[in-house]
């Protein structure tokens, strides 16, 4: 049974926010210091519902559908990591947020990383989960047998959407089961994810981030060559990525903490939300004024 935090009464405000020529569907809840949550595949902002329910009593939690995903606009281009990072920065500006803690999982991790690396003035703290950062060293063990099979399938322009159109539910279900070690997710969430990835244009947009992976990898390599990651960072691993992301970050990060969540699948926020929140709460609280020691005198 999937751990649940009883979210029946969670009703975040949904807004449409225009950034960089695309309308983003954005869930916003709570008040206080901002926390920006970036989802992956095959998710929408709703992958964060448990996290939002818990954090919204102390933080202003902002969870967009990335461009092309969910209810956001079906942009033709802009699915590389830097463009998605630019979307995130523009979203914060549009919402009047000067800086935020940024949390990314899966496809949301590279843009979260680039935003923190290139704009540390906008990112107070960074949390990244279950992803790789391009071709940076450290993931050799994970990639020993090659990348996951769907990376190649999704990367061929026009192929995956042609094969999968009309069969989207079966495909999304496979990822939801695999990403929770067979447990699956609650039916309302499962249905929301299936709706979000149904139709040729929805699939095209979803696979565009995979088709932009070579460009994203080059962006990451160039960014790392020019700067270090200076903001406090936490890398969280589960199955299958494990500690590979932490190993990639270790040589380039000034302040890095790594954690592995046992018996947890790839979709950490849905599979083991309590374990994730047990890590997030103290990490995010470390830069709140009440969490700092009082000055002498």
PDB file of C-alpha atoms in Angstrom:
ATOM      1  CA  UNK A   1       0.000   0.000   0.000  1.00  0.00           C
ATOM      2  CA  UNK A   2       1.320   3.446  -0.933  1.00  0.00           C
ATOM      3  CA  UNK A   3       1.929   5.721   2.029  1.00  0.00           C
ATOM      4  CA  UNK A   4      -0.645   8.511   2.044  1.00  0.00           C
ATOM      5  CA  UNK A   5      -1.002  11.728   3.987  1.00  0.00           C
ATOM      6  CA  UNK A   6      -4.805  12.017   3.563  1.00  0.00           C
ATOM      7  CA  UNK A   7      -5.008  14.798   1.017  1.00  0.00           C
ATOM      8  CA  UNK A   8      -8.772  14.937   0.543  1.00  0.00           C
ATOM      9  CA  UNK A   9      -8.923  18.560   1.675  1.00  0.00           C
ATOM     10  CA  UNK A  10      -5.899  19.859  -0.207  1.00  0.00           C
ATOM     11  CA  UNK A  11      -7.077  22.410  -2.765  1.00  0.00           C
ATOM     12  CA  UNK A  12      -4.190  24.540  -4.019  1.00  0.00           C
ATOM     13  CA  UNK A  13      -5.008  27.559  -6.124  1.00  0.00           C
ATOM     14  CA  UNK A  14      -4.432  26.971  -9.847  1.00  0.00           C
ATOM     15  CA  UNK A  15      -3.193  29.907 -11.912  1.00  0.00           C
ATOM     16  CA  UNK A  16      -2.236  30.465 -15.525  1.00  0.00           C
ATOM     17  CA  UNK A  17       1.032  32.405 -15.657  1.00  0.00           C
ATOM     18  CA  UNK A  18       2.608  33.655 -18.886  1.00  0.00           C
ATOM     19  CA  UNK A  19       6.394  33.119 -19.064  1.00  0.00           C
ATOM     20  CA  UNK A  20       8.674  33.210 -22.099  1.00  0.00           C
ATOM     21  CA  UNK A  21       5.803  32.971 -24.548  1.00  0.00           C
ATOM     22  CA  UNK A  22       4.022  30.010 -22.956  1.00  0.00           C
ATOM     23  CA  UNK A  23       1.176  29.779 -20.451  1.00  0.00           C
ATOM     24  CA  UNK A  24       2.136  27.678 -17.433  1.00  0.00           C
ATOM     25  CA  UNK A  25      -0.462  26.002 -15.264  1.00  0.00           C
ATOM     26  CA  UNK A  26       0.740  26.610 -11.704  1.00  0.00           C
ATOM     27  CA  UNK A  27      -0.500  25.272  -8.361  1.00  0.00           C
ATOM     28  CA  UNK A  28       0.150  27.651  -5.456  1.00  0.00           C
ATOM     29  CA  UNK A  29      -0.555  27.036  -1.775  1.00  0.00           C
ATOM     30  CA  UNK A  30       0.465  28.385   1.610  1.00  0.00           C
ATOM     31  CA  UNK A  31       2.450  31.427   2.671  1.00  0.00           C
ATOM     32  CA  UNK A  32       5.990  32.135   3.795  1.00  0.00           C
ATOM     33  CA  UNK A  33       9.342  31.571   2.069  1.00  0.00           C
ATOM     34  CA  UNK A  34       8.857  30.208  -1.434  1.00  0.00           C
ATOM     35  CA  UNK A  35       9.481  26.590  -2.410  1.00  0.00           C
ATOM     36  CA  UNK A  36       9.416  25.790  -6.134  1.00  0.00           C
ATOM     37  CA  UNK A  37       8.701  22.177  -7.118  1.00  0.00           C
ATOM     38  CA  UNK A  38       9.607  20.852 -10.596  1.00  0.00           C
ATOM     39  CA  UNK A  39       8.144  17.524 -11.726  1.00  0.00           C
ATOM     40  CA  UNK A  40       9.347  14.890 -14.184  1.00  0.00           C
ATOM     41  CA  UNK A  41       7.896  12.240 -16.525  1.00  0.00           C
ATOM     42  CA  UNK A  42       5.160  11.009 -16.593  1.00  0.00           C
ATOM     43  CA  UNK A  43       3.988  13.449 -13.924  1.00  0.00           C
ATOM     44  CA  UNK A  44       2.314  16.826 -13.571  1.00  0.00           C
ATOM     45  CA  UNK A  45       2.366  19.248 -10.633  1.00  0.00           C
ATOM     46  CA  UNK A  46       0.120  16.706  -8.863  1.00  0.00           C
ATOM     47  CA  UNK A  47       3.112  14.459  -8.146  1.00  0.00           C
ATOM     48  CA  UNK A  48       3.785  16.963  -5.319  1.00  0.00           C
ATOM     49  CA  UNK A  49       0.349  16.885  -3.666  1.00  0.00           C
ATOM     50  CA  UNK A  50       1.564  15.170  -0.482  1.00  0.00           C
ATOM     51  CA  UNK A  51       4.549  17.499  -0.241  1.00  0.00           C
ATOM     52  CA  UNK A  52       2.409  20.592  -0.797  1.00  0.00           C
ATOM     53  CA  UNK A  53      -0.092  19.501   1.847  1.00  0.00           C
ATOM     54  CA  UNK A  54       2.638  19.220   4.442  1.00  0.00           C
ATOM     55  CA  UNK A  55       4.777  22.235   3.578  1.00  0.00           C
ATOM     56  CA  UNK A  56       2.062  24.777   2.880  1.00  0.00           C
ATOM     57  CA  UNK A  57       1.601  25.594   6.566  1.00  0.00           C
ATOM     58  CA  UNK A  58       5.051  27.239   6.627  1.00  0.00           C
ATOM     59  CA  UNK A  59       5.952  27.929   3.008  1.00  0.00           C
ATOM     60  CA  UNK A  60       4.506  29.379  -0.156  1.00  0.00           C
ATOM     61  CA  UNK A  61       4.644  26.262  -2.311  1.00  0.00           C
ATOM     62  CA  UNK A  62       4.691  26.717  -6.097  1.00  0.00           C
ATOM     63  CA  UNK A  63       4.286  23.701  -8.379  1.00  0.00           C
ATOM     64  CA  UNK A  64       4.009  24.340 -12.136  1.00  0.00           C
ATOM     65  CA  UNK A  65       3.282  21.986 -14.949  1.00  0.00           C
ATOM     66  CA  UNK A  66       6.449  22.335 -17.041  1.00  0.00           C
ATOM     67  CA  UNK A  67       5.990  23.801 -20.520  1.00  0.00           C
ATOM     68  CA  UNK A  68       4.136  21.331 -22.717  1.00  0.00           C
ATOM     69  CA  UNK A  69       3.070  19.161 -19.769  1.00  0.00           C
ATOM     70  CA  UNK A  70      -0.294  18.827 -18.044  1.00  0.00           C
ATOM     71  CA  UNK A  71      -2.408  21.946 -18.492  1.00  0.00           C
ATOM     72  CA  UNK A  72       0.504  24.158 -19.579  1.00  0.00           C
ATOM     73  CA  UNK A  73       0.823  25.417 -23.138  1.00  0.00           C
ATOM     74  CA  UNK A  74       2.005  23.024 -25.855  1.00  0.00           C
ATOM     75  CA  UNK A  75       5.129  24.917 -26.856  1.00  0.00           C
ATOM     76  CA  UNK A  76       6.882  23.893 -30.059  1.00  0.00           C
ATOM     77  CA  UNK A  77      10.371  24.383 -28.604  1.00  0.00           C
ATOM     78  CA  UNK A  78      12.155  25.093 -25.314  1.00  0.00           C
ATOM     79  CA  UNK A  79      12.415  21.646 -23.730  1.00  0.00           C
ATOM     80  CA  UNK A  80      16.154  21.784 -23.084  1.00  0.00           C
ATOM     81  CA  UNK A  81      17.314  22.168 -19.486  1.00  0.00           C
ATOM     82  CA  UNK A  82      18.370  25.817 -19.795  1.00  0.00           C
ATOM     83  CA  UNK A  83      15.061  26.887 -21.345  1.00  0.00           C
ATOM     84  CA  UNK A  84      13.171  25.117 -18.565  1.00  0.00           C
ATOM     85  CA  UNK A  85      15.424  26.816 -16.012  1.00  0.00           C
ATOM     86  CA  UNK A  86      14.647  30.148 -17.661  1.00  0.00           C
ATOM     87  CA  UNK A  87      10.933  29.335 -17.389  1.00  0.00           C
ATOM     88  CA  UNK A  88      11.386  28.671 -13.675  1.00  0.00           C
ATOM     89  CA  UNK A  89      13.204  31.961 -13.120  1.00  0.00           C
ATOM     90  CA  UNK A  90      10.571  33.870 -15.097  1.00  0.00           C
ATOM     91  CA  UNK A  91       7.810  32.177 -13.118  1.00  0.00           C
ATOM     92  CA  UNK A  92       9.351  33.308  -9.828  1.00  0.00           C
ATOM     93  CA  UNK A  93       9.571  36.852 -11.180  1.00  0.00           C
ATOM     94  CA  UNK A  94       5.957  36.793 -12.388  1.00  0.00           C
ATOM     95  CA  UNK A  95       4.813  35.674  -8.937  1.00  0.00           C
ATOM     96  CA  UNK A  96       6.863  38.353  -7.210  1.00  0.00           C
ATOM     97  CA  UNK A  97       9.296  35.889  -5.665  1.00  0.00           C
ATOM     98  CA  UNK A  98      12.891  37.094  -5.335  1.00  0.00           C
ATOM     99  CA  UNK A  99      14.328  33.723  -4.278  1.00  0.00           C
ATOM    100  CA  UNK A 100      13.093  30.222  -3.534  1.00  0.00           C
ATOM    101  CA  UNK A 101      14.165  26.822  -2.386  1.00  0.00           C
ATOM    102  CA  UNK A 102      14.012  24.710  -5.546  1.00  0.00           C
ATOM    103  CA  UNK A 103      13.154  21.007  -5.594  1.00  0.00           C
ATOM    104  CA  UNK A 104      13.380  18.908  -8.757  1.00  0.00           C
ATOM    105  CA  UNK A 105      12.827  15.264  -9.593  1.00  0.00           C
ATOM    106  CA  UNK A 106      13.541  13.327 -12.799  1.00  0.00           C
ATOM    107  CA  UNK A 107      13.273  15.758 -15.760  1.00  0.00           C
ATOM    108  CA  UNK A 108      12.843  18.603 -13.269  1.00  0.00           C
ATOM    109  CA  UNK A 109      16.332  18.076 -11.854  1.00  0.00           C
ATOM    110  CA  UNK A 110      18.525  19.462 -14.691  1.00  0.00           C
ATOM    111  CA  UNK A 111      16.646  22.787 -14.901  1.00  0.00           C
ATOM    112  CA  UNK A 112      16.622  23.065 -11.112  1.00  0.00           C
ATOM    113  CA  UNK A 113      20.371  22.458 -11.108  1.00  0.00           C
ATOM    114  CA  UNK A 114      21.107  25.001 -13.843  1.00  0.00           C
ATOM    115  CA  UNK A 115      18.946  27.613 -12.145  1.00  0.00           C
ATOM    116  CA  UNK A 116      20.866  27.154  -8.881  1.00  0.00           C
ATOM    117  CA  UNK A 117      24.251  27.059 -10.597  1.00  0.00           C
ATOM    118  CA  UNK A 118      23.753  30.094 -12.814  1.00  0.00           C
ATOM    119  CA  UNK A 119      21.412  32.126 -10.627  1.00  0.00           C
ATOM    120  CA  UNK A 120      22.357  31.474  -6.984  1.00  0.00           C
ATOM    121  CA  UNK A 121      20.752  34.818  -6.143  1.00  0.00           C
ATOM    122  CA  UNK A 122      17.365  33.248  -7.007  1.00  0.00           C
ATOM    123  CA  UNK A 123      17.876  29.895  -5.233  1.00  0.00           C
ATOM    124  CA  UNK A 124      18.245  29.660  -1.453  1.00  0.00           C
ATOM    125  CA  UNK A 125      18.512  25.883  -1.336  1.00  0.00           C
ATOM    126  CA  UNK A 126      18.427  23.081  -3.889  1.00  0.00           C
ATOM    127  CA  UNK A 127      16.994  19.566  -3.634  1.00  0.00           C
ATOM    128  CA  UNK A 128      17.429  17.170  -6.559  1.00  0.00           C
ATOM    129  CA  UNK A 129      16.165  13.610  -6.882  1.00  0.00           C
ATOM    130  CA  UNK A 130      16.302  10.535  -9.079  1.00  0.00           C
ATOM    131  CA  UNK A 131      17.924  11.948 -12.181  1.00  0.00           C
ATOM    132  CA  UNK A 132      21.264  12.346 -13.896  1.00  0.00           C
ATOM    133  CA  UNK A 133      23.013  15.554 -14.895  1.00  0.00           C
ATOM    134  CA  UNK A 134      23.934  14.965 -18.508  1.00  0.00           C
ATOM    135  CA  UNK A 135      27.289  13.297 -19.022  1.00  0.00           C
ATOM    136  CA  UNK A 136      28.950  14.490 -15.795  1.00  0.00           C
ATOM    137  CA  UNK A 137      31.243  11.872 -14.203  1.00  0.00           C
ATOM    138  CA  UNK A 138      29.845   9.764 -11.388  1.00  0.00           C
ATOM    139  CA  UNK A 139      27.047   7.814 -13.061  1.00  0.00           C
ATOM    140  CA  UNK A 140      29.213   5.176 -14.736  1.00  0.00           C
ATOM    141  CA  UNK A 141      27.921   2.305 -12.576  1.00  0.00           C
ATOM    142  CA  UNK A 142      24.305   3.264 -13.209  1.00  0.00           C
ATOM    143  CA  UNK A 143      24.943   3.482 -16.960  1.00  0.00           C
ATOM    144  CA  UNK A 144      27.097   0.344 -17.202  1.00  0.00           C
ATOM    145  CA  UNK A 145      24.428  -1.448 -19.224  1.00  0.00           C
ATOM    146  CA  UNK A 146      23.375   1.667 -21.106  1.00  0.00           C
ATOM    147  CA  UNK A 147      20.662   4.217 -20.357  1.00  0.00           C
ATOM    148  CA  UNK A 148      17.087   3.064 -19.603  1.00  0.00           C
ATOM    149  CA  UNK A 149      15.391   1.607 -22.655  1.00  0.00           C
ATOM    150  CA  UNK A 150      12.793   4.349 -23.026  1.00  0.00           C
ATOM    151  CA  UNK A 151      15.421   7.067 -23.515  1.00  0.00           C
ATOM    152  CA  UNK A 152      16.173   5.792 -27.008  1.00  0.00           C
ATOM    153  CA  UNK A 153      12.509   5.119 -27.800  1.00  0.00           C
ATOM    154  CA  UNK A 154      11.464   8.631 -26.785  1.00  0.00           C
ATOM    155  CA  UNK A 155      14.389  10.277 -28.557  1.00  0.00           C
ATOM    156  CA  UNK A 156      13.416   9.324 -32.134  1.00  0.00           C
ATOM    157  CA  UNK A 157      11.346  12.217 -33.531  1.00  0.00           C
ATOM    158  CA  UNK A 158       7.757  11.200 -34.200  1.00  0.00           C
ATOM    159  CA  UNK A 159       8.156   7.519 -33.320  1.00  0.00           C
ATOM    160  CA  UNK A 160       6.920   7.158 -29.760  1.00  0.00           C
ATOM    161  CA  UNK A 161       3.830   9.322 -30.206  1.00  0.00           C
ATOM    162  CA  UNK A 162       2.874   7.385 -33.340  1.00  0.00           C
ATOM    163  CA  UNK A 163       3.219   4.038 -31.584  1.00  0.00           C
ATOM    164  CA  UNK A 164       1.561   5.100 -28.331  1.00  0.00           C
ATOM    165  CA  UNK A 165      -1.371   7.226 -29.479  1.00  0.00           C
ATOM    166  CA  UNK A 166      -4.503   5.461 -28.264  1.00  0.00           C
ATOM    167  CA  UNK A 167      -2.485   3.319 -25.845  1.00  0.00           C
ATOM    168  CA  UNK A 168      -1.370   6.064 -23.464  1.00  0.00           C
ATOM    169  CA  UNK A 169      -3.009   4.623 -20.338  1.00  0.00           C
ATOM    170  CA  UNK A 170      -1.123   1.332 -20.601  1.00  0.00           C
ATOM    171  CA  UNK A 171       2.148   3.160 -21.081  1.00  0.00           C
ATOM    172  CA  UNK A 172       1.685   5.602 -18.200  1.00  0.00           C
ATOM    173  CA  UNK A 173       0.550   2.743 -15.939  1.00  0.00           C
ATOM    174  CA  UNK A 174       3.825   0.924 -16.568  1.00  0.00           C
ATOM    175  CA  UNK A 175       5.866   3.892 -15.353  1.00  0.00           C
ATOM    176  CA  UNK A 176       3.624   4.486 -12.339  1.00  0.00           C
ATOM    177  CA  UNK A 177       3.918   0.861 -11.243  1.00  0.00           C
ATOM    178  CA  UNK A 178       7.650   0.656 -11.906  1.00  0.00           C
ATOM    179  CA  UNK A 179       8.214   3.984 -10.166  1.00  0.00           C
ATOM    180  CA  UNK A 180       6.540   2.732  -6.994  1.00  0.00           C
ATOM    181  CA  UNK A 181       8.047  -0.781  -7.002  1.00  0.00           C
ATOM    182  CA  UNK A 182       4.726  -2.259  -8.073  1.00  0.00           C
ATOM    183  CA  UNK A 183       2.504  -0.435  -5.568  1.00  0.00           C
ATOM    184  CA  UNK A 184       0.970   1.998  -8.036  1.00  0.00           C
ATOM    185  CA  UNK A 185      -0.607   5.333  -7.147  1.00  0.00           C
ATOM    186  CA  UNK A 186      -4.054   6.344  -5.951  1.00  0.00           C
ATOM    187  CA  UNK A 187      -6.680   6.088  -8.738  1.00  0.00           C
ATOM    188  CA  UNK A 188      -7.464   9.836  -8.913  1.00  0.00           C
ATOM    189  CA  UNK A 189      -3.789  10.640  -9.420  1.00  0.00           C
ATOM    190  CA  UNK A 190      -3.325   7.833 -11.901  1.00  0.00           C
ATOM    191  CA  UNK A 191      -6.286   9.108 -13.920  1.00  0.00           C
ATOM    192  CA  UNK A 192      -4.934  12.680 -13.826  1.00  0.00           C
ATOM    193  CA  UNK A 193      -1.556  11.558 -15.144  1.00  0.00           C
ATOM    194  CA  UNK A 194      -3.147   9.485 -17.909  1.00  0.00           C
ATOM    195  CA  UNK A 195      -5.273  12.455 -19.016  1.00  0.00           C
ATOM    196  CA  UNK A 196      -2.198  14.681 -19.044  1.00  0.00           C
ATOM    197  CA  UNK A 197      -0.340  12.344 -21.413  1.00  0.00           C
ATOM    198  CA  UNK A 198      -3.204  11.449 -23.747  1.00  0.00           C
ATOM    199  CA  UNK A 199      -3.136  12.700 -27.322  1.00  0.00           C
ATOM    200  CA  UNK A 200      -0.454  13.165 -29.934  1.00  0.00           C
ATOM    201  CA  UNK A 201       0.486  16.713 -28.930  1.00  0.00           C
ATOM    202  CA  UNK A 202       0.736  15.838 -25.243  1.00  0.00           C
ATOM    203  CA  UNK A 203       3.035  12.937 -26.106  1.00  0.00           C
ATOM    204  CA  UNK A 204       5.147  15.059 -28.458  1.00  0.00           C
ATOM    205  CA  UNK A 205       5.753  17.617 -25.744  1.00  0.00           C
ATOM    206  CA  UNK A 206       6.540  14.959 -23.152  1.00  0.00           C
ATOM    207  CA  UNK A 207       9.128  13.328 -25.399  1.00  0.00           C
ATOM    208  CA  UNK A 208      10.648  16.650 -26.463  1.00  0.00           C
ATOM    209  CA  UNK A 209      12.660  16.827 -23.244  1.00  0.00           C
ATOM    210  CA  UNK A 210      14.254  13.479 -24.155  1.00  0.00           C
ATOM    211  CA  UNK A 211      14.987  14.739 -27.667  1.00  0.00           C
ATOM    212  CA  UNK A 212      16.699  17.749 -26.119  1.00  0.00           C
ATOM    213  CA  UNK A 213      18.954  15.632 -23.861  1.00  0.00           C
ATOM    214  CA  UNK A 214      22.122  16.109 -25.974  1.00  0.00           C
ATOM    215  CA  UNK A 215      21.580  19.878 -25.913  1.00  0.00           C
ATOM    216  CA  UNK A 216      20.875  19.793 -22.179  1.00  0.00           C
ATOM    217  CA  UNK A 217      24.005  17.750 -21.521  1.00  0.00           C
ATOM    218  CA  UNK A 218      26.119  20.300 -23.379  1.00  0.00           C
ATOM    219  CA  UNK A 219      24.512  23.133 -21.412  1.00  0.00           C
ATOM    220  CA  UNK A 220      25.327  21.375 -18.145  1.00  0.00           C
ATOM    221  CA  UNK A 221      28.943  20.714 -19.165  1.00  0.00           C
ATOM    222  CA  UNK A 222      29.479  24.352 -20.132  1.00  0.00           C
ATOM    223  CA  UNK A 223      27.843  25.633 -16.952  1.00  0.00           C
ATOM    224  CA  UNK A 224      29.958  23.375 -14.720  1.00  0.00           C
ATOM    225  CA  UNK A 225      33.121  24.455 -16.517  1.00  0.00           C
ATOM    226  CA  UNK A 226      32.350  28.081 -15.679  1.00  0.00           C
ATOM    227  CA  UNK A 227      31.072  27.914 -12.090  1.00  0.00           C
ATOM    228  CA  UNK A 228      30.645  25.808  -8.971  1.00  0.00           C
ATOM    229  CA  UNK A 229      27.367  24.988  -7.257  1.00  0.00           C
ATOM    230  CA  UNK A 230      27.477  27.241  -4.202  1.00  0.00           C
ATOM    231  CA  UNK A 231      23.966  26.973  -2.748  1.00  0.00           C
ATOM    232  CA  UNK A 232      23.287  24.339  -0.037  1.00  0.00           C
ATOM    233  CA  UNK A 233      22.207  21.224  -1.928  1.00  0.00           C
ATOM    234  CA  UNK A 234      20.612  17.900  -1.004  1.00  0.00           C
ATOM    235  CA  UNK A 235      20.631  14.915  -3.380  1.00  0.00           C
ATOM    236  CA  UNK A 236      18.024  12.237  -2.672  1.00  0.00           C
ATOM    237  CA  UNK A 237      18.183   8.830  -4.307  1.00  0.00           C
ATOM    238  CA  UNK A 238      15.976   5.755  -4.391  1.00  0.00           C
ATOM    239  CA  UNK A 239      15.507   2.981  -6.972  1.00  0.00           C
ATOM    240  CA  UNK A 240      16.922   2.925  -9.602  1.00  0.00           C
ATOM    241  CA  UNK A 241      19.238   5.986  -9.637  1.00  0.00           C
ATOM    242  CA  UNK A 242      20.493   5.556  -6.076  1.00  0.00           C
ATOM    243  CA  UNK A 243      23.639   7.546  -5.283  1.00  0.00           C
ATOM    244  CA  UNK A 244      24.622   8.284  -8.910  1.00  0.00           C
ATOM    245  CA  UNK A 245      23.321  11.865  -8.796  1.00  0.00           C
ATOM    246  CA  UNK A 246      25.141  12.549  -5.538  1.00  0.00           C
ATOM    247  CA  UNK A 247      28.363  11.233  -7.082  1.00  0.00           C
ATOM    248  CA  UNK A 248      27.938  13.571 -10.044  1.00  0.00           C
ATOM    249  CA  UNK A 249      27.424  16.547  -7.752  1.00  0.00           C
ATOM    250  CA  UNK A 250      30.147  15.800  -5.203  1.00  0.00           C
ATOM    251  CA  UNK A 251      33.120  17.281  -7.160  1.00  0.00           C
ATOM    252  CA  UNK A 252      31.286  20.480  -8.147  1.00  0.00           C
ATOM    253  CA  UNK A 253      29.189  21.357  -5.077  1.00  0.00           C
ATOM    254  CA  UNK A 254      30.442  23.402  -2.128  1.00  0.00           C
ATOM    255  CA  UNK A 255      27.739  22.245   0.320  1.00  0.00           C
ATOM    256  CA  UNK A 256      26.221  18.849  -0.504  1.00  0.00           C
ATOM    257  CA  UNK A 257      24.233  16.366   1.561  1.00  0.00           C
ATOM    258  CA  UNK A 258      23.233  12.984   0.153  1.00  0.00           C
ATOM    259  CA  UNK A 259      20.501  10.581   1.244  1.00  0.00           C
ATOM    260  CA  UNK A 260      19.135   7.259   0.023  1.00  0.00           C
ATOM    261  CA  UNK A 261      15.538   6.277   0.820  1.00  0.00           C
ATOM    262  CA  UNK A 262      15.289   2.523   1.285  1.00  0.00           C
ATOM    263  CA  UNK A 263      12.516   0.431  -0.264  1.00  0.00           C
ATOM    264  CA  UNK A 264      11.460   3.369  -2.412  1.00  0.00           C
ATOM    265  CA  UNK A 265      10.796   3.621  -6.103  1.00  0.00           C
ATOM    266  CA  UNK A 266      11.659   6.382  -8.528  1.00  0.00           C
ATOM    267  CA  UNK A 267       8.555   8.504  -7.818  1.00  0.00           C
ATOM    268  CA  UNK A 268       9.673   9.421  -4.302  1.00  0.00           C
ATOM    269  CA  UNK A 269       7.032  12.100  -3.560  1.00  0.00           C
ATOM    270  CA  UNK A 270       4.233   9.611  -4.131  1.00  0.00           C
ATOM    271  CA  UNK A 271       5.815   6.353  -3.011  1.00  0.00           C
ATOM    272  CA  UNK A 272       7.441   7.443   0.242  1.00  0.00           C
ATOM    273  CA  UNK A 273       6.196  10.976   0.980  1.00  0.00           C
ATOM    274  CA  UNK A 274       6.745  10.713   4.733  1.00  0.00           C
ATOM    275  CA  UNK A 275      10.369   9.664   4.294  1.00  0.00           C
ATOM    276  CA  UNK A 276      10.936  12.487   1.818  1.00  0.00           C
ATOM    277  CA  UNK A 277       9.309  15.063   4.085  1.00  0.00           C
ATOM    278  CA  UNK A 278      11.442  13.890   6.992  1.00  0.00           C
ATOM    279  CA  UNK A 279      14.436  14.995   4.899  1.00  0.00           C
ATOM    280  CA  UNK A 280      12.885  18.105   3.370  1.00  0.00           C
ATOM    281  CA  UNK A 281      11.579  19.739   6.540  1.00  0.00           C
ATOM    282  CA  UNK A 282      14.908  20.204   8.361  1.00  0.00           C
ATOM    283  CA  UNK A 283      16.793  20.991   5.166  1.00  0.00           C
ATOM    284  CA  UNK A 284      14.367  23.720   4.116  1.00  0.00           C
ATOM    285  CA  UNK A 285      14.052  25.060   7.655  1.00  0.00           C
ATOM    286  CA  UNK A 286      17.805  25.631   7.979  1.00  0.00           C
ATOM    287  CA  UNK A 287      17.582  29.033   6.295  1.00  0.00           C
ATOM    288  CA  UNK A 288      14.474  30.254   8.137  1.00  0.00           C
ATOM    289  CA  UNK A 289      15.269  32.974  10.701  1.00  0.00           C
ATOM    290  CA  UNK A 290      13.847  31.006  13.623  1.00  0.00           C
ATOM    291  CA  UNK A 291      16.114  28.062  12.745  1.00  0.00           C
ATOM    292  CA  UNK A 292      19.307  30.107  13.124  1.00  0.00           C
ATOM    293  CA  UNK A 293      21.155  30.489  16.442  1.00  0.00           C
ATOM    294  CA  UNK A 294      20.651  33.849  18.112  1.00  0.00           C
ATOM    295  CA  UNK A 295      23.567  36.242  17.767  1.00  0.00           C
ATOM    296  CA  UNK A 296      25.691  36.811  20.841  1.00  0.00           C
ATOM    297  CA  UNK A 297      25.082  40.006  22.778  1.00  0.00           C
TER     298      UNK A 297
END
